[in-house]
Coordinates of C-alpha atoms in Angstrom, one line a residue:
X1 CA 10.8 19.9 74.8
X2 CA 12.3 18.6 71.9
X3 CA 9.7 16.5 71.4
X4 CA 7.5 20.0 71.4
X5 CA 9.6 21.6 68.8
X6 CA 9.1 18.7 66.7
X7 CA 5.8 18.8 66.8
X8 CA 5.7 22.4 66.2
X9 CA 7.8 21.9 63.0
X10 CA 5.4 19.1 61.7
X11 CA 3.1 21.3 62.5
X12 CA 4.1 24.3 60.4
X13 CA 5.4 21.5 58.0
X14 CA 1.9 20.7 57.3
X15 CA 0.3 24.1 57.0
X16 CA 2.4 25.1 54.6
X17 CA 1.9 22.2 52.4
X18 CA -1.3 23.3 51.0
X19 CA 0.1 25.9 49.1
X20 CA 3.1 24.3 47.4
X21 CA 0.5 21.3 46.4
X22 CA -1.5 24.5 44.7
X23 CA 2.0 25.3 43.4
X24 CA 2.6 22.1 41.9
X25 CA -1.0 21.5 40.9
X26 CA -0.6 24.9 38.8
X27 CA 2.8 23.9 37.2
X28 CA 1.1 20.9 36.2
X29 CA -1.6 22.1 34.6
X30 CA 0.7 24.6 33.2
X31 CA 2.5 22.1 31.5
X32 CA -0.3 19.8 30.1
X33 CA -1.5 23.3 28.3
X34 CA 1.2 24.5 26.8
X35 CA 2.2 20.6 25.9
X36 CA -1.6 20.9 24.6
X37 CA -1.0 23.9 22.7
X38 CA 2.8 22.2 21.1
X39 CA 0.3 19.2 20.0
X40 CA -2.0 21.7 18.4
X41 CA 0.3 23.5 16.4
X42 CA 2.5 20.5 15.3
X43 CA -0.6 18.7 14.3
X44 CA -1.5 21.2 11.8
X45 CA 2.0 21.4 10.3
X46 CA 2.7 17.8 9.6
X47 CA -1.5 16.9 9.2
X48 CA -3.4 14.6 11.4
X49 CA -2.1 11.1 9.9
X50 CA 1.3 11.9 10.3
X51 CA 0.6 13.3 14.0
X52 CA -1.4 10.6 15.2
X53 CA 1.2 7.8 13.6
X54 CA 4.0 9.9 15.2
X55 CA 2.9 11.6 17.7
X56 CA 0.7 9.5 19.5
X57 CA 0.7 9.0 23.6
X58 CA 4.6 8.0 23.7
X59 CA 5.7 10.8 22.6
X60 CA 5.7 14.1 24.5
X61 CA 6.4 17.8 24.0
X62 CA 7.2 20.2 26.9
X63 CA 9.5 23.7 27.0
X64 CA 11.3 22.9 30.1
X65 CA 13.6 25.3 32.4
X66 CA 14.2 28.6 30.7
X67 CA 12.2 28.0 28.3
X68 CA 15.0 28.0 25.4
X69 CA 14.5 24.4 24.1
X70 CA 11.6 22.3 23.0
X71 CA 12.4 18.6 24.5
X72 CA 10.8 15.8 22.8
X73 CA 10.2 12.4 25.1
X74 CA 10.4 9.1 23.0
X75 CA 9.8 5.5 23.6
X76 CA 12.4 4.6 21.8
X77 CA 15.8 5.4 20.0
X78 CA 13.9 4.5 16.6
X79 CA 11.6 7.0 17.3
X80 CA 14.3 9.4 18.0
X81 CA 16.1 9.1 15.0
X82 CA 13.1 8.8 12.8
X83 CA 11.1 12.1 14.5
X84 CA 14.9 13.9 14.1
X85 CA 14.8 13.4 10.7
X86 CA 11.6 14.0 9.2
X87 CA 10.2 16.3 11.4
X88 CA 12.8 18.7 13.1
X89 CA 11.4 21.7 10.8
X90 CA 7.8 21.2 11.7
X91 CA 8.8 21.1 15.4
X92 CA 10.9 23.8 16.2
X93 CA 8.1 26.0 14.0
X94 CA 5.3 24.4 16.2
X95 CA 7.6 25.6 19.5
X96 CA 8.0 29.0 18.3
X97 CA 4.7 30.3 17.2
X98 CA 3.3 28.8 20.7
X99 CA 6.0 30.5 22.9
X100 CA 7.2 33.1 20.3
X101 CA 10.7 32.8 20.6
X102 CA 13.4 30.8 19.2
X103 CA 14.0 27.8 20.6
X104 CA 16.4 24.7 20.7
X105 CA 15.3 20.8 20.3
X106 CA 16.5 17.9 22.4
X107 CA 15.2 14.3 22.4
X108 CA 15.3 12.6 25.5
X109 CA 14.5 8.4 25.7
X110 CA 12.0 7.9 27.9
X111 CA 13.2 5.9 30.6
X112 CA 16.7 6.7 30.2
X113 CA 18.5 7.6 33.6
X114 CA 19.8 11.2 33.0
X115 CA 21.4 10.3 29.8
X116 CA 24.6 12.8 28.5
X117 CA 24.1 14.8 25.6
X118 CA 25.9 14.2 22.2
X119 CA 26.9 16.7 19.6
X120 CA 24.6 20.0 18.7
X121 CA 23.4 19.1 14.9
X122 CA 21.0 21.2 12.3
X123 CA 17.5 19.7 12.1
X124 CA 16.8 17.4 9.1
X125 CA 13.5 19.3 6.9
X126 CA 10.9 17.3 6.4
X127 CA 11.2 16.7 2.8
X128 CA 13.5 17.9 0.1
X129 CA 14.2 21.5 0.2
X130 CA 16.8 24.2 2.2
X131 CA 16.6 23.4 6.4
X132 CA 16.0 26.3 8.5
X133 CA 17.7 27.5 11.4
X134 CA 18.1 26.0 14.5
X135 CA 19.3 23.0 16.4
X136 CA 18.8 19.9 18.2
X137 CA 20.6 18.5 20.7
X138 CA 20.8 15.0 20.7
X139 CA 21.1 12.7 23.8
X140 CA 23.4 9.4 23.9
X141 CA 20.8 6.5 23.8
X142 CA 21.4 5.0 27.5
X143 CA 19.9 1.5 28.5
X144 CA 16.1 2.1 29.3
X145 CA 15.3 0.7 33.1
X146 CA 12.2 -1.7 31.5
X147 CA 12.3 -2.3 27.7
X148 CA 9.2 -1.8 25.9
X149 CA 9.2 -4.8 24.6
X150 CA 9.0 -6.7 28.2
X151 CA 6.5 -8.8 29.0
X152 CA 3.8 -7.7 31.7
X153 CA 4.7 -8.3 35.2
X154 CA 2.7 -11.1 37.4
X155 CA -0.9 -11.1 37.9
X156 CA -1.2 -7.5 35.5
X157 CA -3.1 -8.5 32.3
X158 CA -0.6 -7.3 29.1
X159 CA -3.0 -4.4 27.6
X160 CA -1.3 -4.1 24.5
X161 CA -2.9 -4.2 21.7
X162 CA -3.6 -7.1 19.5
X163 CA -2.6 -8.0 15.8
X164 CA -1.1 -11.5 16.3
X165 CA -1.4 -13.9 13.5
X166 CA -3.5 -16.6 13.8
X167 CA -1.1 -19.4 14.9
X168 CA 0.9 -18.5 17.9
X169 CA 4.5 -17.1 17.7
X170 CA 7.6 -18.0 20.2
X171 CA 8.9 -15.8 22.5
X172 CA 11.6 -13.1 21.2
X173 CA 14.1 -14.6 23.1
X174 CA 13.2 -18.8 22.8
X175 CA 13.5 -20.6 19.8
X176 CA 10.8 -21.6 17.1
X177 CA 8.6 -23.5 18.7
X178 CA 6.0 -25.8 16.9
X179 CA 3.1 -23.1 16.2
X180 CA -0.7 -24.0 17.6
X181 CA -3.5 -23.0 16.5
X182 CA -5.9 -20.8 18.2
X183 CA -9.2 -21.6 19.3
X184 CA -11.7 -21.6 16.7
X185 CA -15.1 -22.8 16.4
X186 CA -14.0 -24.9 13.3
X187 CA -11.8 -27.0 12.2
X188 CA -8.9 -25.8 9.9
X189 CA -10.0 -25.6 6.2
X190 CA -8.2 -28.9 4.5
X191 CA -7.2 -29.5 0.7
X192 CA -9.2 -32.8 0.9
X193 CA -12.4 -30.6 0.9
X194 CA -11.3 -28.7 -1.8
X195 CA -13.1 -29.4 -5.1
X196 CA -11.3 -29.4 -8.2
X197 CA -12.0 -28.8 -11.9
X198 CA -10.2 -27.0 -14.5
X199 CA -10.5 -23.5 -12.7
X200 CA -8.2 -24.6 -10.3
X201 CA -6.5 -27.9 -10.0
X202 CA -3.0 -26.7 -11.3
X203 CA -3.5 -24.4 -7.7
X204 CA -4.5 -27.2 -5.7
X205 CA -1.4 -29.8 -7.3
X206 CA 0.3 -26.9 -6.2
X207 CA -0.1 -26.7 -2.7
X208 CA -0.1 -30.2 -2.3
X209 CA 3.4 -30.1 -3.4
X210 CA 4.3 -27.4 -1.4
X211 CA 3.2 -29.3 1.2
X212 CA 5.3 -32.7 0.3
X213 CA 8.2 -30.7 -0.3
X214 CA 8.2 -27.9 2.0
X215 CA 9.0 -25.4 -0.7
X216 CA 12.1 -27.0 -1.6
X217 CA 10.6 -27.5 -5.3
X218 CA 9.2 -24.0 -5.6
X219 CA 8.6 -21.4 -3.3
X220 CA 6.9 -18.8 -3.2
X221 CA 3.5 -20.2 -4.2
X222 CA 1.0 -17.6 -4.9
X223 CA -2.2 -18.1 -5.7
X224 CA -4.3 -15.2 -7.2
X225 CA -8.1 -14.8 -8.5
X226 CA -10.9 -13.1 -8.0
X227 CA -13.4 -12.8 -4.7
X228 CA -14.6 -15.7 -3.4
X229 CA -13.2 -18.6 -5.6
X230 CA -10.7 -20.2 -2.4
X231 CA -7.8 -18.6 -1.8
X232 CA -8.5 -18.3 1.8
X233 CA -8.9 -21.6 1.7
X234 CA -6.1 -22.9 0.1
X235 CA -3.7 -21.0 1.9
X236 CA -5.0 -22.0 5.0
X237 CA -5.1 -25.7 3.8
X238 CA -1.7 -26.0 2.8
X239 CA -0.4 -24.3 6.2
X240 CA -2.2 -26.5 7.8
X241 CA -1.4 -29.7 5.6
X242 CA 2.5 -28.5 6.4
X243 CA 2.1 -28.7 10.3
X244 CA 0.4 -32.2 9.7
X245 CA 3.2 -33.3 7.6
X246 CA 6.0 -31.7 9.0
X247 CA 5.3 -31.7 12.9
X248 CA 7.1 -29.5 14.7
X249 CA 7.3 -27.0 12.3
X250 CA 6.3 -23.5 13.4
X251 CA 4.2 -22.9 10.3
X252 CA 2.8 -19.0 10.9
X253 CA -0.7 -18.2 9.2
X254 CA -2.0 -14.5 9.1
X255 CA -3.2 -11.3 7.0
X256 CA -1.0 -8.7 5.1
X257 CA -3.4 -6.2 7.5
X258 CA -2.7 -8.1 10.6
X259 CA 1.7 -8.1 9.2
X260 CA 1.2 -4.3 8.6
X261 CA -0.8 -3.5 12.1
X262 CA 1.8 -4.9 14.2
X263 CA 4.3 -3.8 12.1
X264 CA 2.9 -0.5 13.0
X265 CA 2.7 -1.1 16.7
X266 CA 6.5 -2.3 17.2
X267 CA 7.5 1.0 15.4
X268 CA 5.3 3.0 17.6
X269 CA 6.5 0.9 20.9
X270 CA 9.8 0.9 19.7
X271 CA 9.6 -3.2 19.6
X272 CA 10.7 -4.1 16.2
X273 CA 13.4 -6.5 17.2
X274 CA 10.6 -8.9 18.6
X275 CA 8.4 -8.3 15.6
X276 CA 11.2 -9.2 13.5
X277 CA 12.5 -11.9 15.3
X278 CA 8.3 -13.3 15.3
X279 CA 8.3 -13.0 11.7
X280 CA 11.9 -14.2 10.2
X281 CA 12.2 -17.4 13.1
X282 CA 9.4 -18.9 11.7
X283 CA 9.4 -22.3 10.0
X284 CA 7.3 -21.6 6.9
X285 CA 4.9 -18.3 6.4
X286 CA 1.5 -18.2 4.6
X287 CA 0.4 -14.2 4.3
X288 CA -3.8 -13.8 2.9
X289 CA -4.2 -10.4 0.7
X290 CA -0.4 -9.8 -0.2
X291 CA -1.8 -7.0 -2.5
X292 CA -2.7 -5.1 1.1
X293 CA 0.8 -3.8 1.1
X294 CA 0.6 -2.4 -2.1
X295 CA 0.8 1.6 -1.1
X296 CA 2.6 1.3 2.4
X297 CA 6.5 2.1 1.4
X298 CA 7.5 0.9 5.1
X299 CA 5.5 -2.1 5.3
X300 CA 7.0 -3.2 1.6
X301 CA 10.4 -2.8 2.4
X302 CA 10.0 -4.5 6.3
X303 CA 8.3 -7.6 4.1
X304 CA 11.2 -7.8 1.6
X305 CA 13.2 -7.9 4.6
X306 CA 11.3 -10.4 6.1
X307 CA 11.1 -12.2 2.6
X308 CA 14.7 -12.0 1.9
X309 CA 15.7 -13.8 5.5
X310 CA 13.1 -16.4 4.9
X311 CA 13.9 -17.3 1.5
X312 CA 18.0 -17.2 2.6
X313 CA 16.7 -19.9 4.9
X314 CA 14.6 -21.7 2.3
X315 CA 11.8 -21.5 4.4
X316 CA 8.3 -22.2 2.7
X317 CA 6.5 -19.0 1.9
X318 CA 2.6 -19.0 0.8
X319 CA 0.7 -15.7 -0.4
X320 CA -2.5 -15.4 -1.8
X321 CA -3.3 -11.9 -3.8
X322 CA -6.2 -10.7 -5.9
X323 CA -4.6 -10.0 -8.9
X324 CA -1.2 -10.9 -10.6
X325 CA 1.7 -9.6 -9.1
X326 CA 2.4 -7.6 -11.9
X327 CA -1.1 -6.0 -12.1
X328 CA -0.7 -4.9 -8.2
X329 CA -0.6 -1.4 -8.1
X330 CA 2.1 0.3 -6.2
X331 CA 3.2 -2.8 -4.9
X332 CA 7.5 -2.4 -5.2
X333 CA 9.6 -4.1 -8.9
X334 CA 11.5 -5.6 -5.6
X335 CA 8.7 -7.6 -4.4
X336 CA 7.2 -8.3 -7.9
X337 CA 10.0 -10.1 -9.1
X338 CA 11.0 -12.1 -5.8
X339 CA 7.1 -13.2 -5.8
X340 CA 7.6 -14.1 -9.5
X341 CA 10.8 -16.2 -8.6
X342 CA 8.4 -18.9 -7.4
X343 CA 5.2 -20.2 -8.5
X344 CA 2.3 -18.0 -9.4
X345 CA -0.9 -19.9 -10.3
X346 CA -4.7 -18.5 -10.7
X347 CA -7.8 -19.3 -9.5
X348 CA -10.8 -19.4 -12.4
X349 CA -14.5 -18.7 -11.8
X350 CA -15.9 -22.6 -11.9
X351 CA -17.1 -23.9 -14.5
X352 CA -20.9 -25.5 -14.8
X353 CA -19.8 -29.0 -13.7
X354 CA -17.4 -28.1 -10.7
X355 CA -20.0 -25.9 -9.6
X356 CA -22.7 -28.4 -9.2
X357 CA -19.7 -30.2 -7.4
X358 CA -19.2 -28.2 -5.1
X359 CA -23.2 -27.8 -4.3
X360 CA -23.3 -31.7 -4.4
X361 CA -20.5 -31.6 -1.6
X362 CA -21.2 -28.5 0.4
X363 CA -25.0 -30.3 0.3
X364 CA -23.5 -33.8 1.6
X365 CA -21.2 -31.9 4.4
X366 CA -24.7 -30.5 6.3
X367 CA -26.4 -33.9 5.9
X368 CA -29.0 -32.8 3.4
X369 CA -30.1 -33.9 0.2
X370 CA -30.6 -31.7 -2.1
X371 CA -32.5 -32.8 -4.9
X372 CA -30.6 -32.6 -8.0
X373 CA -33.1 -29.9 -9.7
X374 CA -32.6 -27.5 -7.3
X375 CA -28.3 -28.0 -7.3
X376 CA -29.0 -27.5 -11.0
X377 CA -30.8 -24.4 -10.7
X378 CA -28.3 -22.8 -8.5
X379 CA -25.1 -23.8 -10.2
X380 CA -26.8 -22.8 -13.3
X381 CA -27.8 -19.1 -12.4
X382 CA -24.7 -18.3 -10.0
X383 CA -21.7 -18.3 -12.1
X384 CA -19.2 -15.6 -10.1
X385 CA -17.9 -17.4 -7.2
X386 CA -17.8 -20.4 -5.0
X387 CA -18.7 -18.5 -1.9
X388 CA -22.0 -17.3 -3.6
X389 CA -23.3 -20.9 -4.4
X390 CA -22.8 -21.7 -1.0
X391 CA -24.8 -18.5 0.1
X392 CA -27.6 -19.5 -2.3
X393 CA -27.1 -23.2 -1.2
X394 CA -27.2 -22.3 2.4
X395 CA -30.3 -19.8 1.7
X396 CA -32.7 -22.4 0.0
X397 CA -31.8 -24.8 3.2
X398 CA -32.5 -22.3 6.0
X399 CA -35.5 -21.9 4.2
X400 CA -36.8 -25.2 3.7
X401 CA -36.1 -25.7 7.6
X402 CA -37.6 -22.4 9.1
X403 CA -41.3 -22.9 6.4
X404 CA -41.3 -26.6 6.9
X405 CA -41.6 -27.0 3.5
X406 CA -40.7 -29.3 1.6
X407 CA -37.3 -28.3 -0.2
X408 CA -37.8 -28.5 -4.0
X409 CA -37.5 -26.2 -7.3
X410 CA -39.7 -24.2 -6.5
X411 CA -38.8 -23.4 -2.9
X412 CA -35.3 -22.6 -4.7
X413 CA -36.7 -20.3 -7.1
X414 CA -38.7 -18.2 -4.5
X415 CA -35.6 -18.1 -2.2
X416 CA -33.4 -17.2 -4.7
X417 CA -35.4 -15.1 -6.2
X418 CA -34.3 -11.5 -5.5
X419 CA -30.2 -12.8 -5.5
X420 CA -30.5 -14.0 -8.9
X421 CA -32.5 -10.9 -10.4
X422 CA -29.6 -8.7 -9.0
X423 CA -27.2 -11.4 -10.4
X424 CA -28.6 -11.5 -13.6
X425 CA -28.7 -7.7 -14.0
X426 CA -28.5 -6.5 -17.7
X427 CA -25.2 -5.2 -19.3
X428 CA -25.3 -2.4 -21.1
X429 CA -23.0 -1.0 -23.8
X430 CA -21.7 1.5 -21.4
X431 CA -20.7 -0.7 -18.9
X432 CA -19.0 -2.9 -21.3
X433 CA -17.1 0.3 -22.8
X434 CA -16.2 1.6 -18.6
X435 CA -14.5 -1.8 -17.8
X436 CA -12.3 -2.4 -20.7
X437 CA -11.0 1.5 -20.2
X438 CA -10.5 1.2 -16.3
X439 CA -8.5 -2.0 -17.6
X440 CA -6.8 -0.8 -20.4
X441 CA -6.1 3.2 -19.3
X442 CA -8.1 4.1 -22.2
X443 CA -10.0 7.5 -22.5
X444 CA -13.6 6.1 -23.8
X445 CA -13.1 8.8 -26.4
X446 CA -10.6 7.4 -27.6
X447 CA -11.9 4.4 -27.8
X448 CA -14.5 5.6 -30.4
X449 CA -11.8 7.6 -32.2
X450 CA -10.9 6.5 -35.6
X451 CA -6.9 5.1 -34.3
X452 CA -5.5 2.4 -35.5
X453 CA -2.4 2.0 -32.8
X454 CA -2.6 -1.4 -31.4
X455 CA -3.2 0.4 -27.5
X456 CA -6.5 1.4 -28.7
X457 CA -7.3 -0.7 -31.6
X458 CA -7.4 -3.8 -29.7
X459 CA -9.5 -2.9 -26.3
X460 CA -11.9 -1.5 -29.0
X461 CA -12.2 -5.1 -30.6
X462 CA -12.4 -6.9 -27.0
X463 CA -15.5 -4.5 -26.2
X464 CA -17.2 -5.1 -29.5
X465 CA -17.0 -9.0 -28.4
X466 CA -18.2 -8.4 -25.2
X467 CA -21.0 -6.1 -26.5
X468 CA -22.0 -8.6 -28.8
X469 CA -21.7 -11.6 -26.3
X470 CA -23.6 -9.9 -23.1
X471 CA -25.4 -6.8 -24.2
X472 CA -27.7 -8.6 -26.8
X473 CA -27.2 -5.6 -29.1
X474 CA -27.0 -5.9 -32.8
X475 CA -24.1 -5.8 -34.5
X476 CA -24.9 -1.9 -36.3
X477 CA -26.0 -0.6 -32.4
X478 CA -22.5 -1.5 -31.1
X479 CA -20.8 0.2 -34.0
X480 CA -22.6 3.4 -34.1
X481 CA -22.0 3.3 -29.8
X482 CA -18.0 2.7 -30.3
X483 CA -17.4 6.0 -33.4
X484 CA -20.1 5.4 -35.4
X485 CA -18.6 2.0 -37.4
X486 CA -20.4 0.0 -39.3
X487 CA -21.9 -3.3 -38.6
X488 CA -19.3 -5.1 -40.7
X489 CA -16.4 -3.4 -38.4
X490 CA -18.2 -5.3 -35.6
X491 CA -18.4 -9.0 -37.1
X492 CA -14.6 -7.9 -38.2
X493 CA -14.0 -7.9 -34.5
X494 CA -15.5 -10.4 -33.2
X495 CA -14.5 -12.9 -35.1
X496 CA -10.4 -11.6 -34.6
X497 CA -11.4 -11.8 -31.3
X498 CA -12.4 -15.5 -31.4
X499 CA -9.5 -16.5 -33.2
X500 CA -8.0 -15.3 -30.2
X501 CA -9.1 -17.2 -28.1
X502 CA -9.4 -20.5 -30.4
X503 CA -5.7 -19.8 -30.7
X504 CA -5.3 -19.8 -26.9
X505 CA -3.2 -16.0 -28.2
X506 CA -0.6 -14.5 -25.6
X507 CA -2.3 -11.6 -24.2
X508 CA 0.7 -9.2 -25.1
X509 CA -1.3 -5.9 -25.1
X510 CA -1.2 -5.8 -20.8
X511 CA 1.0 -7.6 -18.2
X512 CA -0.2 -10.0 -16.2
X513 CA -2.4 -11.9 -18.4
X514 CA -1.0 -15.7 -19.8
X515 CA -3.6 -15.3 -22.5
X516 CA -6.5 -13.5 -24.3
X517 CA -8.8 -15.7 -22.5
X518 CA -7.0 -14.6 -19.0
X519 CA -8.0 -11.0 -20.2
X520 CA -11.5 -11.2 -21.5
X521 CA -12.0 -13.4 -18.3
X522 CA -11.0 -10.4 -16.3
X523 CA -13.3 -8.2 -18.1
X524 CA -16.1 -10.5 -17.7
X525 CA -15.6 -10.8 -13.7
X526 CA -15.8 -6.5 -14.1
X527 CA -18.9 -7.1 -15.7
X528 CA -20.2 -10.0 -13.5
X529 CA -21.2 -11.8 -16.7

């Protein structure tokens, strides 16, 4: 009998069950709409950038209980204290025109076992300005059950996702360990295959001291120049020359995109201790396109962090940039100055003679040879960087093997044919007179008005140079283009500008520049003369 009446209750058990799973189905979906709606209505407050850095799938928005408080699930107590602060306004605004009442906010760490509340405190505005009413109440961080930052458990692949520099890093909680590369089709870049000439063999003695020394003579050594003219290569050269000299040193290789990614990612997973403890354990540090942080406030001040421990440390630092430091935009005074501390060194366009070098060498890596007419004819015609000869060097082979003919001048000339036309494109006067504004923050008009101040004076006689040098216009053309001078205003110019550069004159006018010929050389890579 009992066992009846048991089986009576399981019975009635299990009829009733259908209708409390439609219950909880329809709470459910309840909840993902209104936390759909919150979304919705926070998104348009603090704009799509800011929601989708912020407010991305760790973060969740419900109204639970009564209904009198919006609660905001973090991954983190970072993200707590960051989300408190710059966006309590938009929140509690958000909660109230979806549920049109008033409401309270609470945080709650996701993971955190039933953690006590802490002191009822006014919402922080999102900028500067009067807050509004209302309040948040605050949990007390607890300890999480599984940190985010754990590694994945056995046999379940870890999904998250990937900005790792190129050489390995330790574990947060091991020491340094000596850094390997990873797999890559070819070998690391070395400074032995790095051809000199006067464009760039100050850089090059430079990183081969860095590597004897390990940046106890200078460090940081930053390398800057245009596109294309090796600083990839030397950077990755010299971290690679210190892990040959130096073994087990954990040398660390990567991108300013790939440092401000994961920087990203550890804020968002609320992992920045391992991300710093990646970054400042390592035994030297080589960063390509510094100048990507220029812009990105956090990621600066994270880097001058970083830079700070690692210099404390004397740890070697390597960084590559496009420009001077001083002509980064938006790149921090802080930064500037530390990267000035060390050694700064730029990278020339090559000349005529380490061009064909490079073509000769390039030439004898692939087992070709390359008659000397046709490495003429290339080094001759492609002037801008060293990763364009080896695209036209590279060209006229693929094309002598996929014809069958026979590789020669005239081979060259018809492969080459359309890069060089667009190479050689004409400049005109008006290109002349848009690059030395952009570079100068001159209005063009007033660089054809009839001012004497030295701002304007001066970028007017560097344009009448280049006009006369590259446009091929006469000398009373480029006065009546720049205010209607005279042709005698032009010559005036041109030669001041030559004694300039005969001089070898400090290039005063504009930070950045060692010289006058650092400046018109600057111009002329604008130009692509």
């Amino acid at each position: 009998m009992a066992g009846h009446v048991s089986l009576m209750q399981g019975r009635r058990i299990g009829a009733a069950s259908p209708v409390a799973d439609a219950d909880a189905q329809g709470l459910a979906a309840g909840r993902l709409e209104l936390e759909s709606a919150l979304r919705e209505a926070l998104s348009e407050r603090v704009g799509p950038s800011k929601f989708g850095l912020w407010f991305g799938e760790g973060v969740h928005l419900g109204v639970p209980g009564d209904g009198g408080a919006l609660e905001v699930q973090v991954p983190s107590v970072f993200f707590r204290d960051w989300i408190r602060d710059h966006f309590s306004p938009s929140l509690i605004d958000a909660a109230q025109a979806v549920t049109g009442r008033k409401v309270e906010l609470r945080f709650a760490i996701r993971d955190e076992a039933d953690p006590p509340l802490g002191d009822v405190v006014g919402p922080a505005a999102d900028g500067p300005g009067a807050r509004p009413g209302g309040t948040i109440t605050v949990p007390v961080p607890g300890n999480p059950k599984l940190p985010l930052g754990s590694p994945p458990a056995p046999g379940r692949p870890d999904r998250r996702p990937s900005h790792s520099p190129r050489f390995d890093f330790p574990a947060a909680d091991q020491a340094p360990a000596p850094a390997r590369p990873m797999p890559s089709a070819r070998a690391p870049r070395r400074l032995d295959d790095f051809i000199t000439g006067p464009c760039n063999r100050l850089a090059h003695a430079a990183a081969r001291e860095m590597i004897a020394s390990a940046g106890s003579a200078f460090s940081p050594l930053l390398i800057h120049g245009g596109v294309g003219l090796g600083k990839t290569h030397l950077l990755e050269a010299t971290a690679h020359g210190l892990r040959q000299a130096h073994p087990g040193l954990n040398v660390v290789w990567t991108t300013a995109e790939a440092f401000t990614n994961g920087f990203l990612d550890a804020m968002r997973a609320g992992t920045l201790a391992n991300f710093r403890s990646r970054y400042r354990g390592v035994g030297a540090l080589a960063i390509d396109d510094i100048h990507f942080l220029a812009g990105t406030k956090a990621t600066q001040g994270e880097f001058l962090h970083t830079f700070n421990a690692l210099a404390g440390r004397g740890v070697p630092i390597i960084l590559t940039a496009d420009q001077h430091p001083r002509r980064i935009s938006k790149l921090s005074d802080e930064l500037v100055t530390r990267f000035l501390g060390g050694m700064v060194v730029k990278l020339e366009s090559p000349d005529l003679p380490t061009r064909r070098a490079i073509l000769q060498a390039r030439s004898a890596s692939r087992g070709v040879s390359v008659p000397a007419a046709v490495l003429d004819y290339i080094a001759e015609h492609l002037r801008a960087s060293v990763r364009e000869l080896e695209g036209a060097l590279h060209s006229v082979i693929a094309h002598a093997l996929l014809t069958g003919k026979r590789l020669d001048l005239s081979l060259a000339k018809a492969a080459l044919r359309d890069t060089i036309r667009h190479t050689a494109a004409a400049i005109a006067l008006r290109d002349v007179e848009r690059a030395v504004c952009n570079l100068f923050q001159v209005e063009p008009d007033s660089l054809k008005s009839d001012s004497r101040a030295r701002a304007v004076a001066y970028p007017r006689m560097l344009a009448m140079y280049l006009a006369r040098k590259h446009t091929g216009a006469a000398y009373s053309e480029i006065g009546r283009f720049f205010g209607g001078r005279n042709h005698s205003t032009v010559i005036s110019a041109e030669k001041k500008v030559s004694g300039w550069l005969r001089d070898e004159a400090q290039a005063a006018l504009l930070p950045g520049f060692e010289s006058a010929s650092d400046l018109l050389a600057e111009l002329e890579r604008t130009l692509g003369a």
